[in-house]
Amino acid sequence: MTESNFSVRRAHARRLVAESLKAHRARAGLTLRDLAKELNFSHGYIARVETSAQMPSESLAQTLDGYFKTNGLFAGLLVLTSHDGTPDYISAALQKERTAVRIQVLVSNVLPGLLQTPDYSRALFTSAAPKSQPEQFDEAVNFRQQRVQTVLKRDKPALYWAILDEAALARPLGGKSVMRKALKHMRAMTERQNIVVQVIPFAAGGHSMLSGSFTALTAPNGSCAAYLESFGSGETVEDPERVTELLQRLDHAKSCALPESESLKVIEKYEKEYTE
């Protein structure tokens, strides 16, 4: 699917969220302020979602589904607003990713996005909207694979340096078979000269970025932007002072990681465990 088609799709999903929210609220006989009070979210936030000015966070989408008993409707629409299962707020980072010469990623609970297999990505998207049918995410899964081609397999591919917490290896997302194949694929990807993977072991204890995920994107001119994501919200950071602070935190996390050769042994160990 093309970029323009995805943009149309996101806009359509945004309208569907707004219209669905308005219809369910009216059916329940609630004002915006009544609903905000019921859900414990701000009136202004609910109003922006209902007028298509803002998409709901994952937390609000799940809360709406629970309150109106809509069987995953809002959570599913939230996933449909994205290229790869992430909301609109990452679009700026995705644009920078296409031309980046160096991408540094730190993830704590899932495998790095561009090193995932399609089945693993599908399991991840489905976990965000558990009542939706897995085939709903076909286009999102395909787009993530397209990003791999654009970023990591082009003529002059970006350097992709991924730091992941051991928790991402220990979490059997999608089941043992999916995890085994995902870890085997990730190890195979590291055979490319432009891909490095390191693991922060449980034995390292805490580190400076223990929750959520962080991505640093270096442009061809040497400028750097950062993207932070946690609990259904995200932020693209371009202020040099803040980017420098975040890179220092990333360096600290790297210092806690195992060397690449030892990291690959840990990944292989988990891969074998998922075979048993």
mmCIF file of C-alpha atoms in Angstrom:
data_model
loop_
_atom_site.group_PDB
_atom_site.id
_atom_site.type_symbol
_atom_site.label_atom_id
_atom_site.label_comp_id
_atom_site.label_asym_id
_atom_site.label_seq_id
_atom_site.Cartn_x
_atom_site.Cartn_y
_atom_site.Cartn_z
ATOM 1 C CA MET A 1 0.000 0.000 0.000
ATOM 2 C CA THR A 2 1.286 3.467 -0.887
ATOM 3 C CA GLU A 3 1.993 6.315 1.550
ATOM 4 C CA SER A 4 -0.977 8.297 0.191
ATOM 5 C CA ASN A 5 -3.312 5.344 0.670
ATOM 6 C CA PHE A 6 -2.144 4.976 4.255
ATOM 7 C CA SER A 7 -2.789 8.675 4.856
ATOM 8 C CA VAL A 8 -6.336 8.311 3.541
ATOM 9 C CA ARG A 9 -6.836 5.260 5.696
ATOM 10 C CA ARG A 10 -5.612 7.040 8.846
ATOM 11 C CA ALA A 11 -7.898 10.003 8.177
ATOM 12 C CA HIS A 12 -10.850 7.664 7.647
ATOM 13 C CA ALA A 13 -10.104 5.767 10.865
ATOM 14 C CA ARG A 14 -9.785 9.058 12.748
ATOM 15 C CA ARG A 15 -13.266 10.075 11.552
ATOM 16 C CA LEU A 16 -14.662 6.671 12.470
ATOM 17 C CA VAL A 17 -13.311 7.028 16.011
ATOM 18 C CA ALA A 18 -14.893 10.475 16.357
ATOM 19 C CA GLU A 19 -18.232 9.385 14.905
ATOM 20 C CA SER A 20 -18.318 6.185 16.969
ATOM 21 C CA LEU A 21 -17.531 8.041 20.170
ATOM 22 C CA LYS A 22 -20.202 10.650 19.505
ATOM 23 C CA ALA A 23 -22.806 8.004 18.647
ATOM 24 C CA HIS A 24 -22.119 5.861 21.706
ATOM 25 C CA ARG A 25 -22.050 8.883 24.007
ATOM 26 C CA ALA A 26 -25.376 10.132 22.622
ATOM 27 C CA ARG A 27 -26.915 6.683 22.916
ATOM 28 C CA ALA A 28 -25.902 6.613 26.574
ATOM 29 C CA GLY A 29 -27.465 10.044 27.121
ATOM 30 C CA LEU A 30 -24.215 11.603 28.314
ATOM 31 C CA THR A 31 -22.719 15.034 27.744
ATOM 32 C CA LEU A 32 -19.004 15.335 27.038
ATOM 33 C CA ARG A 33 -18.429 16.440 30.620
ATOM 34 C CA ASP A 34 -20.508 13.523 31.945
ATOM 35 C CA LEU A 35 -18.464 11.032 29.925
ATOM 36 C CA ALA A 36 -15.166 12.617 30.929
ATOM 37 C CA LYS A 37 -16.156 12.280 34.568
ATOM 38 C CA GLU A 38 -17.281 8.670 34.095
ATOM 39 C CA LEU A 39 -14.017 7.693 32.397
ATOM 40 C CA ASN A 40 -11.746 9.856 34.575
ATOM 41 C CA PHE A 41 -10.244 11.613 31.543
ATOM 42 C CA SER A 42 -10.229 15.362 30.966
ATOM 43 C CA HIS A 43 -13.185 17.009 29.232
ATOM 44 C CA GLY A 44 -10.881 18.740 26.731
ATOM 45 C CA TYR A 45 -9.202 15.462 25.787
ATOM 46 C CA ILE A 46 -12.520 13.688 25.153
ATOM 47 C CA ALA A 47 -13.731 16.689 23.129
ATOM 48 C CA ARG A 48 -10.634 16.642 20.901
ATOM 49 C CA VAL A 49 -11.128 12.940 20.180
ATOM 50 C CA GLU A 50 -14.803 13.436 19.360
ATOM 51 C CA THR A 51 -14.018 16.277 16.939
ATOM 52 C CA SER A 52 -11.240 14.319 15.150
ATOM 53 C CA ALA A 53 -8.607 16.735 16.440
ATOM 54 C CA GLN A 54 -6.768 13.964 18.275
ATOM 55 C CA MET A 55 -6.676 10.188 18.343
ATOM 56 C CA PRO A 56 -7.224 8.481 21.701
ATOM 57 C CA SER A 57 -4.314 6.904 23.522
ATOM 58 C CA GLU A 58 -4.268 3.134 23.874
ATOM 59 C CA SER A 59 -5.442 3.599 27.468
ATOM 60 C CA LEU A 60 -8.451 5.729 26.475
ATOM 61 C CA ALA A 61 -9.349 3.404 23.589
ATOM 62 C CA GLN A 62 -9.428 0.406 25.923
ATOM 63 C CA THR A 63 -11.387 2.383 28.506
ATOM 64 C CA LEU A 64 -13.988 3.356 25.874
ATOM 65 C CA ASP A 65 -14.305 -0.260 24.756
ATOM 66 C CA GLY A 66 -14.820 -1.363 28.340
ATOM 67 C CA TYR A 67 -17.315 1.376 29.195
ATOM 68 C CA PHE A 68 -19.449 1.070 26.058
ATOM 69 C CA LYS A 69 -18.872 -2.718 25.729
ATOM 70 C CA THR A 70 -17.818 -2.280 22.090
ATOM 71 C CA ASN A 71 -15.772 -5.493 21.826
ATOM 72 C CA GLY A 72 -12.443 -3.889 20.874
ATOM 73 C CA LEU A 73 -13.846 -1.347 18.385
ATOM 74 C CA PHE A 74 -11.878 1.677 19.584
ATOM 75 C CA ALA A 75 -8.644 -0.246 20.177
ATOM 76 C CA GLY A 76 -8.894 -1.734 16.695
ATOM 77 C CA LEU A 77 -9.489 1.653 15.064
ATOM 78 C CA LEU A 78 -6.486 3.040 16.914
ATOM 79 C CA VAL A 79 -4.263 0.390 15.325
ATOM 80 C CA LEU A 80 -5.728 1.145 11.891
ATOM 81 C CA THR A 81 -4.547 4.770 12.093
ATOM 82 C CA SER A 82 -0.940 3.706 11.760
ATOM 83 C CA HIS A 83 1.572 2.416 9.271
ATOM 84 C CA ASP A 84 2.916 -0.276 11.549
ATOM 85 C CA GLY A 85 0.621 -0.449 14.541
ATOM 86 C CA THR A 86 1.743 2.845 16.070
ATOM 87 C CA PRO A 87 -0.446 5.976 16.318
ATOM 88 C CA ASP A 88 -0.200 9.225 14.335
ATOM 89 C CA TYR A 89 2.287 10.783 16.711
ATOM 90 C CA ILE A 90 5.107 8.629 15.304
ATOM 91 C CA SER A 91 4.612 9.826 11.714
ATOM 92 C CA ALA A 92 7.377 12.469 12.040
ATOM 93 C CA ALA A 93 9.820 9.820 13.251
ATOM 94 C CA LEU A 94 8.864 7.516 10.372
ATOM 95 C CA GLN A 95 9.659 10.280 7.907
ATOM 96 C CA LYS A 96 13.118 10.741 9.439
ATOM 97 C CA GLU A 97 13.687 6.983 9.507
ATOM 98 C CA ARG A 98 13.513 6.762 5.696
ATOM 99 C CA THR A 99 16.634 8.897 5.200
ATOM 100 C CA ALA A 100 18.523 8.194 8.435
ATOM 101 C CA VAL A 101 22.088 6.949 8.125
ATOM 102 C CA ARG A 102 22.221 5.657 11.706
ATOM 103 C CA ILE A 103 19.365 4.351 13.829
ATOM 104 C CA GLN A 104 19.882 3.470 17.476
ATOM 105 C CA VAL A 105 17.036 1.656 19.197
ATOM 106 C CA LEU A 106 16.480 0.692 22.812
ATOM 107 C CA VAL A 107 13.493 -1.521 23.614
ATOM 108 C CA SER A 108 12.560 -3.038 26.935
ATOM 109 C CA ASN A 109 9.688 -5.484 26.408
ATOM 110 C CA VAL A 110 9.485 -6.395 22.703
ATOM 111 C CA LEU A 111 11.908 -7.204 19.893
ATOM 112 C CA PRO A 112 13.168 -4.267 17.793
ATOM 113 C CA GLY A 113 10.579 -3.325 15.177
ATOM 114 C CA LEU A 114 12.702 -3.689 12.042
ATOM 115 C CA LEU A 115 14.052 -7.063 13.171
ATOM 116 C CA GLN A 116 10.661 -8.670 13.740
ATOM 117 C CA THR A 117 9.151 -11.464 11.667
ATOM 118 C CA PRO A 118 5.659 -10.879 10.204
ATOM 119 C CA ASP A 119 4.160 -13.405 12.649
ATOM 120 C CA TYR A 120 5.762 -11.687 15.631
ATOM 121 C CA SER A 121 4.545 -8.273 14.448
ATOM 122 C CA ARG A 122 1.038 -9.643 14.011
ATOM 123 C CA ALA A 123 1.087 -11.097 17.534
ATOM 124 C CA LEU A 124 2.258 -7.734 18.869
ATOM 125 C CA PHE A 125 -0.491 -5.780 17.069
ATOM 126 C CA THR A 126 -3.108 -8.300 18.134
ATOM 127 C CA SER A 127 -2.058 -7.974 21.777
ATOM 128 C CA ALA A 128 -2.890 -4.250 21.541
ATOM 129 C CA ALA A 129 -6.417 -5.050 20.310
ATOM 130 C CA PRO A 130 -7.094 -8.589 21.617
ATOM 131 C CA LYS A 131 -10.707 -8.741 20.453
ATOM 132 C CA SER A 132 -9.828 -7.923 16.838
ATOM 133 C CA GLN A 133 -9.226 -10.537 14.162
ATOM 134 C CA PRO A 134 -5.498 -11.040 13.333
ATOM 135 C CA GLU A 135 -6.103 -10.526 9.598
ATOM 136 C CA GLN A 136 -7.124 -6.936 10.366
ATOM 137 C CA PHE A 137 -3.447 -6.162 10.722
ATOM 138 C CA ASP A 138 -2.264 -7.543 7.355
ATOM 139 C CA GLU A 139 -1.483 -4.110 5.933
ATOM 140 C CA ALA A 140 0.266 -2.960 9.100
ATOM 141 C CA VAL A 141 2.433 -6.091 9.081
ATOM 142 C CA ASN A 142 3.225 -5.644 5.389
ATOM 143 C CA PHE A 143 4.155 -2.010 5.898
ATOM 144 C CA ARG A 144 6.614 -2.908 8.634
ATOM 145 C CA GLN A 145 8.287 -5.337 6.242
ATOM 146 C CA GLN A 146 8.406 -2.594 3.600
ATOM 147 C CA ARG A 147 10.216 -0.399 6.119
ATOM 148 C CA VAL A 148 12.853 -3.112 6.490
ATOM 149 C CA GLN A 149 13.510 -2.981 2.745
ATOM 150 C CA THR A 150 13.570 0.832 2.686
ATOM 151 C CA VAL A 151 15.824 1.313 5.700
ATOM 152 C CA LEU A 152 17.990 -1.786 6.138
ATOM 153 C CA LYS A 153 18.257 -3.317 2.662
ATOM 154 C CA ARG A 154 18.625 -0.310 0.361
ATOM 155 C CA ASP A 155 21.823 0.346 -1.639
ATOM 156 C CA LYS A 156 23.314 2.363 1.223
ATOM 157 C CA PRO A 157 21.492 0.963 4.256
ATOM 158 C CA ALA A 158 21.295 2.684 7.608
ATOM 159 C CA LEU A 159 23.349 1.371 10.504
ATOM 160 C CA TYR A 160 20.774 -0.202 12.819
ATOM 161 C CA TRP A 161 22.055 -0.614 16.383
ATOM 162 C CA ALA A 162 19.504 -2.265 18.640
ATOM 163 C CA ILE A 163 19.774 -2.613 22.413
ATOM 164 C CA LEU A 164 17.112 -4.804 23.969
ATOM 165 C CA ASP A 165 16.359 -5.811 27.504
ATOM 166 C CA GLU A 166 16.468 -9.552 28.183
ATOM 167 C CA ALA A 167 12.785 -9.234 29.128
ATOM 168 C CA ALA A 168 11.965 -8.986 25.408
ATOM 169 C CA LEU A 169 13.522 -12.428 24.885
ATOM 170 C CA ALA A 170 11.805 -13.973 27.885
ATOM 171 C CA ARG A 171 8.314 -12.795 26.893
ATOM 172 C CA PRO A 172 6.783 -15.544 24.647
ATOM 173 C CA LEU A 173 4.763 -13.188 22.481
ATOM 174 C CA GLY A 174 2.691 -15.223 20.052
ATOM 175 C CA GLY A 175 3.755 -18.538 21.586
ATOM 176 C CA LYS A 176 6.896 -20.668 21.450
ATOM 177 C CA SER A 177 6.915 -21.298 17.703
ATOM 178 C CA VAL A 178 6.547 -17.605 16.842
ATOM 179 C CA MET A 179 9.274 -16.652 19.311
ATOM 180 C CA ARG A 180 11.686 -19.345 18.128
ATOM 181 C CA LYS A 181 11.397 -18.207 14.506
ATOM 182 C CA ALA A 182 11.575 -14.534 15.515
ATOM 183 C CA LEU A 183 14.810 -15.026 17.458
ATOM 184 C CA LYS A 184 16.333 -17.107 14.667
ATOM 185 C CA HIS A 185 15.449 -14.357 12.192
ATOM 186 C CA MET A 186 16.922 -11.659 14.430
ATOM 187 C CA ARG A 187 20.206 -13.567 14.744
ATOM 188 C CA ALA A 188 20.306 -14.012 10.979
ATOM 189 C CA MET A 189 19.784 -10.276 10.448
ATOM 190 C CA THR A 190 22.882 -9.531 12.535
ATOM 191 C CA GLU A 191 24.987 -11.219 9.847
ATOM 192 C CA ARG A 192 24.500 -8.015 7.838
ATOM 193 C CA GLN A 193 27.300 -5.538 8.406
ATOM 194 C CA ASN A 194 24.864 -2.709 9.114
ATOM 195 C CA ILE A 195 23.001 -4.439 11.967
ATOM 196 C CA VAL A 196 24.172 -4.777 15.572
ATOM 197 C CA VAL A 197 22.170 -6.283 18.433
ATOM 198 C CA GLN A 198 23.108 -6.209 22.116
ATOM 199 C CA VAL A 199 21.218 -7.569 25.105
ATOM 200 C CA ILE A 200 20.985 -5.988 28.546
ATOM 201 C CA PRO A 201 20.896 -9.047 30.829
ATOM 202 C CA PHE A 202 18.676 -9.376 33.873
ATOM 203 C CA ALA A 203 21.879 -9.546 35.919
ATOM 204 C CA ALA A 204 22.602 -5.905 35.040
ATOM 205 C CA GLY A 205 19.689 -4.847 37.233
ATOM 206 C CA GLY A 206 18.161 -1.463 36.463
ATOM 207 C CA HIS A 207 19.264 0.914 33.746
ATOM 208 C CA SER A 208 18.444 4.442 32.650
ATOM 209 C CA MET A 209 15.655 3.546 30.210
ATOM 210 C CA LEU A 210 13.902 0.612 31.807
ATOM 211 C CA SER A 211 10.421 1.154 30.344
ATOM 212 C CA GLY A 212 9.051 2.033 26.934
ATOM 213 C CA SER A 213 11.298 2.440 23.892
ATOM 214 C CA PHE A 214 13.756 4.977 22.531
ATOM 215 C CA THR A 215 14.976 5.611 18.983
ATOM 216 C CA ALA A 216 17.757 7.996 17.910
ATOM 217 C CA LEU A 217 17.758 8.912 14.214
ATOM 218 C CA THR A 218 20.868 10.463 12.666
ATOM 219 C CA ALA A 219 20.299 12.319 9.385
ATOM 220 C CA PRO A 220 22.814 12.475 6.503
ATOM 221 C CA ASN A 221 23.871 15.985 7.660
ATOM 222 C CA GLY A 222 24.744 14.664 11.119
ATOM 223 C CA SER A 223 21.748 16.135 12.963
ATOM 224 C CA CYS A 224 19.953 13.832 15.359
ATOM 225 C CA ALA A 225 16.350 13.497 16.482
ATOM 226 C CA ALA A 226 14.903 11.167 19.082
ATOM 227 C CA TYR A 227 11.633 9.341 19.471
ATOM 228 C CA LEU A 228 10.251 8.202 22.814
ATOM 229 C CA GLU A 229 7.282 5.901 23.301
ATOM 230 C CA SER A 230 5.621 4.490 26.401
ATOM 231 C CA PHE A 231 2.142 3.314 27.404
ATOM 232 C CA GLY A 232 0.302 4.378 24.265
ATOM 233 C CA SER A 233 1.861 7.823 23.902
ATOM 234 C CA GLY A 234 4.925 9.084 22.114
ATOM 235 C CA GLU A 235 7.028 12.132 21.361
ATOM 236 C CA THR A 236 9.509 13.112 18.655
ATOM 237 C CA VAL A 237 12.300 15.235 20.154
ATOM 238 C CA GLU A 238 14.453 17.572 18.033
ATOM 239 C CA ASP A 239 15.712 20.098 20.606
ATOM 240 C CA PRO A 240 19.526 19.572 20.651
ATOM 241 C CA GLU A 241 19.807 19.881 24.419
ATOM 242 C CA ARG A 242 17.130 17.270 25.069
ATOM 243 C CA VAL A 243 18.482 14.974 22.356
ATOM 244 C CA THR A 244 21.941 15.143 23.932
ATOM 245 C CA GLU A 245 20.494 14.255 27.332
ATOM 246 C CA LEU A 246 18.642 11.282 25.857
ATOM 247 C CA LEU A 247 21.733 10.067 24.003
ATOM 248 C CA GLN A 248 23.656 10.134 27.277
ATOM 249 C CA ARG A 249 20.975 7.939 28.808
ATOM 250 C CA LEU A 250 21.239 5.619 25.817
ATOM 251 C CA ASP A 251 25.005 5.424 26.303
ATOM 252 C CA HIS A 252 24.456 4.419 29.922
ATOM 253 C CA ALA A 253 22.074 1.655 28.836
ATOM 254 C CA LYS A 254 24.631 0.466 26.263
ATOM 255 C CA SER A 255 27.236 0.243 29.021
ATOM 256 C CA CYS A 256 24.962 -2.260 30.769
ATOM 257 C CA ALA A 257 24.629 -4.432 27.648
ATOM 258 C CA LEU A 258 26.634 -7.532 26.810
ATOM 259 C CA PRO A 259 29.101 -7.439 23.891
ATOM 260 C CA GLU A 260 27.528 -8.467 20.589
ATOM 261 C CA SER A 261 29.035 -11.974 20.562
ATOM 262 C CA GLU A 262 27.749 -12.734 24.072
ATOM 263 C CA SER A 263 24.391 -11.152 23.261
ATOM 264 C CA LEU A 264 23.931 -13.500 20.308
ATOM 265 C CA LYS A 265 24.643 -16.460 22.590
ATOM 266 C CA VAL A 266 21.892 -15.304 24.957
ATOM 267 C CA ILE A 267 19.475 -14.940 22.043
ATOM 268 C CA GLU A 268 20.379 -18.421 20.806
ATOM 269 C CA LYS A 269 19.853 -19.830 24.300
ATOM 270 C CA TYR A 270 16.297 -18.508 24.385
ATOM 271 C CA GLU A 271 15.721 -19.715 20.842
ATOM 272 C CA LYS A 272 16.612 -23.264 21.932
ATOM 273 C CA GLU A 273 14.395 -22.998 25.013
ATOM 274 C CA TYR A 274 11.416 -22.145 22.806
ATOM 275 C CA THR A 275 12.136 -25.309 20.815
ATOM 276 C CA GLU A 276 11.695 -27.565 23.849
#
